[in-house]
Amino acid sequence: MSDVSITQSSVLASTGGQIITQFTAGAELTAGMFVYLDSSNIWQKVDADSATGTETTRVFGVVLNHGYTGQPVAVNARDSDFTIGGTVVAGTTYVASTNAGGICPRADLGSGDYVVNLGPATTTGKINLNPTATGTPI
Amino acid sequence: MSDLSITPSSVLCSSNAVIMVGQAGMELVAGDLIYLSFVGGYWERAGSSFLIPATVAIGWALNHAYAYQPISAMLSDPNFVPGATLVQGETYVVSPTEIIGVRAGKVCPVGDLGPTNYRCVVGVAISTTNLLVKTITTGTTG
């Protein structure tokens, strides 16, 4: 399998989404990217290859719009009815992939990869977004 | 003169900016001039060939959003970088430019407005790169 292919214009929080809006992008970020808040309160892409940004203490979320470096972005931190903007498999748990900012099924990760759960898909288009990190590699 | 040519990736507000976060009613890009529409409460591109009442909030889009996604609208900033080349001392306003009959969200010098265009001030250039932003919607033409 591979990363979920995101259509940026289709990424939408539900009315119950818990959205963080006061921080800026540390790189160009697009709608649907999986991100974490670094120690300078700047959003960075999550990468399952890296021990940095996959710690249990991080705040994680999915970008809801598009910002270049230094611009504000809105990040959905928790949303039980989140439209991810791509096709997912109901019942499958999605995680940060080894492509920075990308999302893939948990089963796609390999030895040495860090697990940051995004949440399980509830339908073919929605995820119960509740990001958590294990802080340890597989 | 003509509308400012804005590079979206270069649009940056200062730490003293006043920012509202709302919902886009259409695709918006960084550097667009936007207003809070009284229909639905969405942010949409502004244009001075249409009436924007004096009570309506107007601002600069700070990022890129598609319809119904969150958008950050900057309402004032003492040191805003709009991502375009400015004329120091010039007053900038909402341009009357339209794209196929739809407001384009562009910026132009105040001298470019015609007598039927509505006056919405969006900043004064304090250098060739930075604007003092205090948005003012007058609701009147010149």
mmCIF file of C-alpha atoms in Angstrom:
data_model
loop_
_atom_site.group_PDB
_atom_site.id
_atom_site.type_symbol
_atom_site.label_atom_id
_atom_site.label_comp_id
_atom_site.label_asym_id
_atom_site.label_seq_id
_atom_site.Cartn_x
_atom_site.Cartn_y
_atom_site.Cartn_z
ATOM 1 C CA MET A 1 0.000 0.000 0.000
ATOM 2 C CA SER A 2 1.030 3.620 -0.053
ATOM 3 C CA ASP A 3 0.242 7.019 1.391
ATOM 4 C CA VAL A 4 -3.315 8.264 1.245
ATOM 5 C CA SER A 5 -3.684 10.534 -1.782
ATOM 6 C CA ILE A 6 -5.157 13.787 -0.498
ATOM 7 C CA THR A 7 -7.261 16.241 -2.499
ATOM 8 C CA GLN A 8 -6.510 19.458 -0.664
ATOM 9 C CA SER A 9 -9.796 21.143 -1.459
ATOM 10 C CA SER A 10 -11.669 18.205 0.110
ATOM 11 C CA VAL A 11 -10.040 18.326 3.542
ATOM 12 C CA LEU A 12 -12.730 19.514 5.976
ATOM 13 C CA ALA A 13 -13.138 19.515 9.734
ATOM 14 C CA SER A 14 -16.520 18.686 11.199
ATOM 15 C CA THR A 15 -18.329 21.163 13.406
ATOM 16 C CA GLY A 16 -16.928 19.249 16.381
ATOM 17 C CA GLY A 17 -13.304 19.558 15.278
ATOM 18 C CA GLN A 18 -10.852 20.951 17.833
ATOM 19 C CA ILE A 19 -8.892 23.402 15.728
ATOM 20 C CA ILE A 20 -5.665 25.172 16.671
ATOM 21 C CA THR A 21 -5.160 28.422 14.742
ATOM 22 C CA GLN A 22 -2.566 30.518 16.543
ATOM 23 C CA PHE A 23 0.678 28.958 15.289
ATOM 24 C CA THR A 24 2.624 29.238 12.048
ATOM 25 C CA ALA A 25 4.125 26.872 9.505
ATOM 26 C CA GLY A 26 7.792 25.878 9.684
ATOM 27 C CA ALA A 27 7.771 24.831 6.036
ATOM 28 C CA GLU A 28 5.237 24.910 3.249
ATOM 29 C CA LEU A 29 2.302 22.932 4.620
ATOM 30 C CA THR A 30 -0.729 21.850 2.627
ATOM 31 C CA ALA A 31 -4.184 20.678 3.634
ATOM 32 C CA GLY A 32 -4.125 17.068 4.804
ATOM 33 C CA MET A 33 -0.546 16.975 6.062
ATOM 34 C CA PHE A 34 0.102 15.332 9.448
ATOM 35 C CA VAL A 35 2.041 17.781 11.647
ATOM 36 C CA TYR A 36 3.433 18.293 15.145
ATOM 37 C CA LEU A 37 4.121 21.408 17.169
ATOM 38 C CA ASP A 38 7.845 21.837 17.791
ATOM 39 C CA SER A 39 9.508 23.390 20.851
ATOM 40 C CA SER A 40 9.304 26.836 19.223
ATOM 41 C CA ASN A 41 5.539 26.471 18.709
ATOM 42 C CA ILE A 42 5.918 26.040 14.966
ATOM 43 C CA TRP A 43 4.148 23.328 12.977
ATOM 44 C CA GLN A 44 6.409 20.750 11.341
ATOM 45 C CA LYS A 45 5.699 17.624 9.285
ATOM 46 C CA VAL A 46 5.580 14.321 11.155
ATOM 47 C CA ASP A 47 7.981 11.731 9.779
ATOM 48 C CA ALA A 48 7.850 8.126 10.991
ATOM 49 C CA ASP A 49 11.545 7.787 10.174
ATOM 50 C CA SER A 50 12.495 10.342 12.797
ATOM 51 C CA ALA A 51 12.673 10.192 16.590
ATOM 52 C CA THR A 52 12.169 13.959 16.585
ATOM 53 C CA GLY A 53 8.550 14.973 16.276
ATOM 54 C CA THR A 54 7.250 11.519 17.161
ATOM 55 C CA GLU A 55 7.607 11.817 20.946
ATOM 56 C CA THR A 56 4.618 11.113 23.171
ATOM 57 C CA THR A 57 4.651 14.678 24.516
ATOM 58 C CA ARG A 58 3.986 16.355 21.167
ATOM 59 C CA VAL A 59 0.776 17.992 20.013
ATOM 60 C CA PHE A 60 -0.263 16.512 16.671
ATOM 61 C CA GLY A 61 -2.888 17.340 14.091
ATOM 62 C CA VAL A 62 -3.806 17.578 10.439
ATOM 63 C CA VAL A 63 -3.469 20.812 8.461
ATOM 64 C CA LEU A 64 -6.789 22.255 7.276
ATOM 65 C CA ASN A 65 -5.497 24.887 4.835
ATOM 66 C CA HIS A 66 -2.222 25.929 3.214
ATOM 67 C CA GLY A 67 0.573 28.107 4.501
ATOM 68 C CA TYR A 68 4.105 28.910 3.451
ATOM 69 C CA THR A 69 6.904 29.241 6.020
ATOM 70 C CA GLY A 70 5.927 31.787 8.670
ATOM 71 C CA GLN A 71 2.289 31.965 7.648
ATOM 72 C CA PRO A 72 -0.524 30.882 9.982
ATOM 73 C CA VAL A 73 -2.143 27.505 9.441
ATOM 74 C CA ALA A 74 -5.179 25.896 11.037
ATOM 75 C CA VAL A 75 -4.631 22.413 12.448
ATOM 76 C CA ASN A 76 -7.315 19.932 13.421
ATOM 77 C CA ALA A 77 -6.152 18.264 16.636
ATOM 78 C CA ARG A 78 -9.163 16.059 17.340
ATOM 79 C CA ASP A 79 -12.272 15.323 15.338
ATOM 80 C CA SER A 80 -14.470 12.231 15.486
ATOM 81 C CA ASP A 81 -15.910 12.943 12.031
ATOM 82 C CA PHE A 82 -12.971 14.333 10.076
ATOM 83 C CA THR A 83 -13.066 14.353 6.263
ATOM 84 C CA ILE A 84 -9.481 13.517 5.380
ATOM 85 C CA GLY A 85 -9.784 14.406 1.682
ATOM 86 C CA GLY A 86 -8.750 10.992 0.374
ATOM 87 C CA THR A 87 -9.985 7.433 0.161
ATOM 88 C CA VAL A 88 -9.415 5.329 3.263
ATOM 89 C CA VAL A 89 -10.521 1.853 4.353
ATOM 90 C CA ALA A 90 -13.111 1.760 7.108
ATOM 91 C CA GLY A 91 -11.744 -0.003 10.181
ATOM 92 C CA THR A 92 -8.106 0.536 9.266
ATOM 93 C CA THR A 93 -5.898 2.555 11.587
ATOM 94 C CA TYR A 94 -3.872 5.269 9.877
ATOM 95 C CA VAL A 95 -0.520 6.589 11.051
ATOM 96 C CA ALA A 96 2.236 9.019 10.063
ATOM 97 C CA SER A 97 4.147 7.585 7.132
ATOM 98 C CA THR A 98 7.854 7.707 6.377
ATOM 99 C CA ASN A 99 7.140 10.460 3.851
ATOM 100 C CA ALA A 100 7.133 13.661 5.926
ATOM 101 C CA GLY A 101 3.572 14.867 6.455
ATOM 102 C CA GLY A 102 2.091 11.798 4.791
ATOM 103 C CA ILE A 103 -0.490 9.331 6.116
ATOM 104 C CA CYS A 104 -0.553 5.569 5.569
ATOM 105 C CA PRO A 105 -2.104 2.414 7.062
ATOM 106 C CA ARG A 106 -0.412 1.163 10.220
ATOM 107 C CA ALA A 107 0.547 -2.059 8.446
ATOM 108 C CA ASP A 108 2.757 -0.142 6.008
ATOM 109 C CA LEU A 109 5.288 0.770 8.676
ATOM 110 C CA GLY A 110 8.425 -1.302 8.970
ATOM 111 C CA SER A 111 11.133 -2.071 11.477
ATOM 112 C CA GLY A 112 12.630 1.054 13.024
ATOM 113 C CA ASP A 113 9.693 3.295 12.156
ATOM 114 C CA TYR A 114 8.104 5.405 14.881
ATOM 115 C CA VAL A 115 4.361 5.001 15.332
ATOM 116 C CA VAL A 116 2.192 8.096 15.516
ATOM 117 C CA ASN A 117 -1.438 7.088 15.252
ATOM 118 C CA LEU A 118 -3.784 9.410 13.414
ATOM 119 C CA GLY A 119 -6.857 7.342 14.178
ATOM 120 C CA PRO A 120 -9.122 4.731 12.625
ATOM 121 C CA ALA A 121 -11.133 5.286 9.454
ATOM 122 C CA THR A 122 -14.846 5.187 10.168
ATOM 123 C CA THR A 123 -15.954 5.272 6.517
ATOM 124 C CA THR A 124 -14.194 5.442 3.153
ATOM 125 C CA GLY A 125 -13.753 9.189 3.574
ATOM 126 C CA LYS A 126 -13.666 9.874 7.287
ATOM 127 C CA ILE A 127 -11.296 9.334 10.178
ATOM 128 C CA ASN A 128 -11.837 9.472 13.910
ATOM 129 C CA LEU A 129 -8.927 11.837 14.398
ATOM 130 C CA ASN A 130 -7.273 11.396 17.777
ATOM 131 C CA PRO A 131 -3.505 11.478 17.274
ATOM 132 C CA THR A 132 -1.244 9.722 19.753
ATOM 133 C CA ALA A 133 2.412 8.710 19.635
ATOM 134 C CA THR A 134 4.017 5.629 21.122
ATOM 135 C CA GLY A 135 7.445 7.276 21.260
ATOM 136 C CA THR A 136 9.261 4.080 20.365
ATOM 137 C CA PRO A 137 10.238 2.489 17.064
ATOM 138 C CA ILE A 138 8.793 -0.785 15.868
ATOM 139 C CA MET B 1 -0.373 52.296 -12.122
ATOM 140 C CA SER B 2 -1.987 48.922 -11.591
ATOM 141 C CA ASP B 3 -2.817 46.194 -9.095
ATOM 142 C CA LEU B 4 -0.007 44.972 -6.891
ATOM 143 C CA SER B 5 1.651 41.775 -8.060
ATOM 144 C CA ILE B 6 1.735 39.676 -4.903
ATOM 145 C CA THR B 7 3.880 36.603 -4.292
ATOM 146 C CA PRO B 8 1.772 34.494 -1.889
ATOM 147 C CA SER B 9 4.762 32.764 -0.305
ATOM 148 C CA SER B 10 6.170 36.177 0.704
ATOM 149 C CA VAL B 11 3.076 37.409 2.539
ATOM 150 C CA LEU B 12 3.967 37.736 6.242
ATOM 151 C CA CYS B 13 2.419 39.574 9.151
ATOM 152 C CA SER B 14 4.322 40.839 12.173
ATOM 153 C CA SER B 15 3.900 39.603 15.721
ATOM 154 C CA ASN B 16 1.718 42.664 16.428
ATOM 155 C CA ALA B 17 -0.889 41.879 13.796
ATOM 156 C CA VAL B 18 -4.566 41.550 14.676
ATOM 157 C CA ILE B 19 -5.871 38.382 13.077
ATOM 158 C CA MET B 20 -9.354 36.898 12.782
ATOM 159 C CA VAL B 21 -9.807 33.264 11.872
ATOM 160 C CA GLY B 22 -12.938 32.446 9.950
ATOM 161 C CA GLN B 23 -14.175 30.272 7.141
ATOM 162 C CA ALA B 24 -13.490 30.830 3.448
ATOM 163 C CA GLY B 25 -16.504 31.121 1.174
ATOM 164 C CA MET B 26 -14.376 30.509 -1.909
ATOM 165 C CA GLU B 27 -10.765 29.690 -2.724
ATOM 166 C CA LEU B 28 -8.561 32.411 -1.234
ATOM 167 C CA VAL B 29 -4.805 32.853 -1.474
ATOM 168 C CA ALA B 30 -2.328 34.734 0.704
ATOM 169 C CA GLY B 31 -2.388 38.419 -0.204
ATOM 170 C CA ASP B 32 -6.022 38.519 -1.297
ATOM 171 C CA LEU B 33 -8.103 41.334 0.125
ATOM 172 C CA ILE B 34 -11.144 39.767 1.706
ATOM 173 C CA TYR B 35 -14.294 40.858 3.483
ATOM 174 C CA LEU B 36 -16.643 39.148 5.876
ATOM 175 C CA SER B 37 -19.759 38.549 3.824
ATOM 176 C CA PHE B 38 -23.098 39.194 5.457
ATOM 177 C CA VAL B 39 -24.377 36.164 3.513
ATOM 178 C CA GLY B 40 -23.318 33.093 5.468
ATOM 179 C CA GLY B 41 -20.559 34.833 7.407
ATOM 180 C CA TYR B 42 -17.810 33.591 5.078
ATOM 181 C CA TRP B 43 -14.690 35.471 4.029
ATOM 182 C CA GLU B 44 -14.774 36.312 0.330
ATOM 183 C CA ARG B 45 -12.645 38.319 -2.070
ATOM 184 C CA ALA B 46 -13.272 42.055 -1.951
ATOM 185 C CA GLY B 47 -13.777 44.416 -4.885
ATOM 186 C CA SER B 48 -14.393 48.157 -4.932
ATOM 187 C CA SER B 49 -16.820 48.071 -7.855
ATOM 188 C CA PHE B 50 -19.354 46.597 -5.415
ATOM 189 C CA LEU B 51 -20.666 48.220 -2.247
ATOM 190 C CA ILE B 52 -18.927 47.053 0.907
ATOM 191 C CA PRO B 53 -20.785 48.722 3.800
ATOM 192 C CA ALA B 54 -18.758 50.650 6.361
ATOM 193 C CA THR B 55 -19.750 48.133 9.028
ATOM 194 C CA VAL B 56 -18.160 45.180 7.260
ATOM 195 C CA ALA B 57 -14.749 43.839 8.300
ATOM 196 C CA ILE B 58 -12.082 43.776 5.617
ATOM 197 C CA GLY B 59 -8.630 42.257 5.795
ATOM 198 C CA TRP B 60 -5.720 40.529 4.125
ATOM 199 C CA ALA B 61 -5.699 36.746 3.648
ATOM 200 C CA LEU B 62 -2.582 35.352 5.336
ATOM 201 C CA ASN B 63 -2.743 31.840 3.927
ATOM 202 C CA HIS B 64 -4.503 29.729 1.308
ATOM 203 C CA ALA B 65 -7.831 28.030 1.823
ATOM 204 C CA TYR B 66 -10.449 26.371 -0.317
ATOM 205 C CA ALA B 67 -14.158 26.922 0.303
ATOM 206 C CA TYR B 68 -15.220 26.092 3.879
ATOM 207 C CA GLN B 69 -11.647 25.698 5.124
ATOM 208 C CA PRO B 70 -10.271 28.024 7.850
ATOM 209 C CA ILE B 71 -8.718 31.291 6.694
ATOM 210 C CA SER B 72 -6.654 33.796 8.686
ATOM 211 C CA ALA B 73 -7.681 37.392 7.973
ATOM 212 C CA MET B 74 -5.366 40.157 9.152
ATOM 213 C CA LEU B 75 -7.172 43.384 10.091
ATOM 214 C CA SER B 76 -4.311 45.572 11.284
ATOM 215 C CA ASP B 77 -0.542 45.354 11.462
ATOM 216 C CA PRO B 78 2.071 48.069 11.982
ATOM 217 C CA ASN B 79 4.634 46.229 9.884
ATOM 218 C CA PHE B 80 3.027 43.930 7.310
ATOM 219 C CA VAL B 81 4.930 42.399 4.388
ATOM 220 C CA PRO B 82 2.396 42.007 1.552
ATOM 221 C CA GLY B 83 4.809 40.221 -0.783
ATOM 222 C CA ALA B 84 4.852 42.955 -3.421
ATOM 223 C CA THR B 85 6.848 46.019 -4.391
ATOM 224 C CA LEU B 86 5.302 49.183 -2.932
ATOM 225 C CA VAL B 87 5.736 52.924 -3.373
ATOM 226 C CA GLN B 88 6.755 54.405 -0.036
ATOM 227 C CA GLY B 89 4.107 56.837 1.252
ATOM 228 C CA GLU B 90 1.422 55.544 -1.116
ATOM 229 C CA THR B 91 -2.054 54.725 0.196
ATOM 230 C CA TYR B 92 -3.406 51.389 -0.977
ATOM 231 C CA VAL B 93 -7.052 50.455 -1.379
ATOM 232 C CA VAL B 94 -9.284 47.638 -2.598
ATOM 233 C CA SER B 95 -9.051 47.491 -6.378
ATOM 234 C CA PRO B 96 -12.138 47.423 -8.629
ATOM 235 C CA THR B 97 -10.604 44.561 -10.636
ATOM 236 C CA GLU B 98 -13.006 41.711 -11.381
ATOM 237 C CA ILE B 99 -12.488 38.275 -12.875
ATOM 238 C CA ILE B 100 -15.478 37.451 -15.051
ATOM 239 C CA GLY B 101 -17.796 39.579 -12.949
ATOM 240 C CA VAL B 102 -16.481 38.340 -9.613
ATOM 241 C CA ARG B 103 -14.487 40.442 -7.138
ATOM 242 C CA ALA B 104 -10.789 39.679 -7.563
ATOM 243 C CA GLY B 105 -9.454 40.680 -4.122
ATOM 244 C CA LYS B 106 -6.713 42.851 -5.628
ATOM 245 C CA VAL B 107 -4.866 45.857 -4.218
ATOM 246 C CA CYS B 108 -4.172 49.154 -6.006
ATOM 247 C CA PRO B 109 -3.041 52.712 -5.205
ATOM 248 C CA VAL B 110 -5.867 55.044 -4.213
ATOM 249 C CA GLY B 111 -5.244 57.125 -7.334
ATOM 250 C CA ASP B 112 -6.334 54.242 -9.528
ATOM 251 C CA LEU B 113 -9.927 54.350 -8.301
ATOM 252 C CA GLY B 114 -12.633 55.855 -10.443
ATOM 253 C CA PRO B 115 -15.512 58.031 -9.237
ATOM 254 C CA THR B 116 -17.895 55.092 -8.915
ATOM 255 C CA ASN B 117 -15.538 52.862 -6.937
ATOM 256 C CA TYR B 118 -16.032 52.370 -3.208
ATOM 257 C CA ARG B 119 -13.228 53.516 -0.928
ATOM 258 C CA CYS B 120 -11.713 50.789 1.266
ATOM 259 C CA VAL B 121 -8.272 51.687 2.604
ATOM 260 C CA VAL B 122 -6.046 48.693 3.325
ATOM 261 C CA GLY B 123 -2.708 50.295 4.186
ATOM 262 C CA VAL B 124 -0.028 52.946 3.733
ATOM 263 C CA ALA B 125 3.420 51.938 2.513
ATOM 264 C CA ILE B 126 6.119 52.694 5.083
ATOM 265 C CA SER B 127 8.817 51.322 2.774
ATOM 266 C CA THR B 128 9.001 49.600 -0.590
ATOM 267 C CA THR B 129 8.241 46.262 1.110
ATOM 268 C CA ASN B 130 6.203 47.007 4.245
ATOM 269 C CA LEU B 131 2.738 48.372 4.904
ATOM 270 C CA LEU B 132 1.135 49.998 7.912
ATOM 271 C CA VAL B 133 -2.238 48.266 7.812
ATOM 272 C CA LYS B 134 -5.401 49.738 9.242
ATOM 273 C CA THR B 135 -8.318 48.636 7.165
ATOM 274 C CA ILE B 136 -11.103 51.177 6.724
ATOM 275 C CA THR B 137 -14.340 50.564 4.838
ATOM 276 C CA THR B 138 -16.057 53.861 4.095
ATOM 277 C CA GLY B 139 -19.113 52.569 2.267
ATOM 278 C CA THR B 140 -18.862 55.557 -0.064
ATOM 279 C CA THR B 141 -17.575 56.268 -3.538
ATOM 280 C CA GLY B 142 -15.240 59.080 -4.506
#
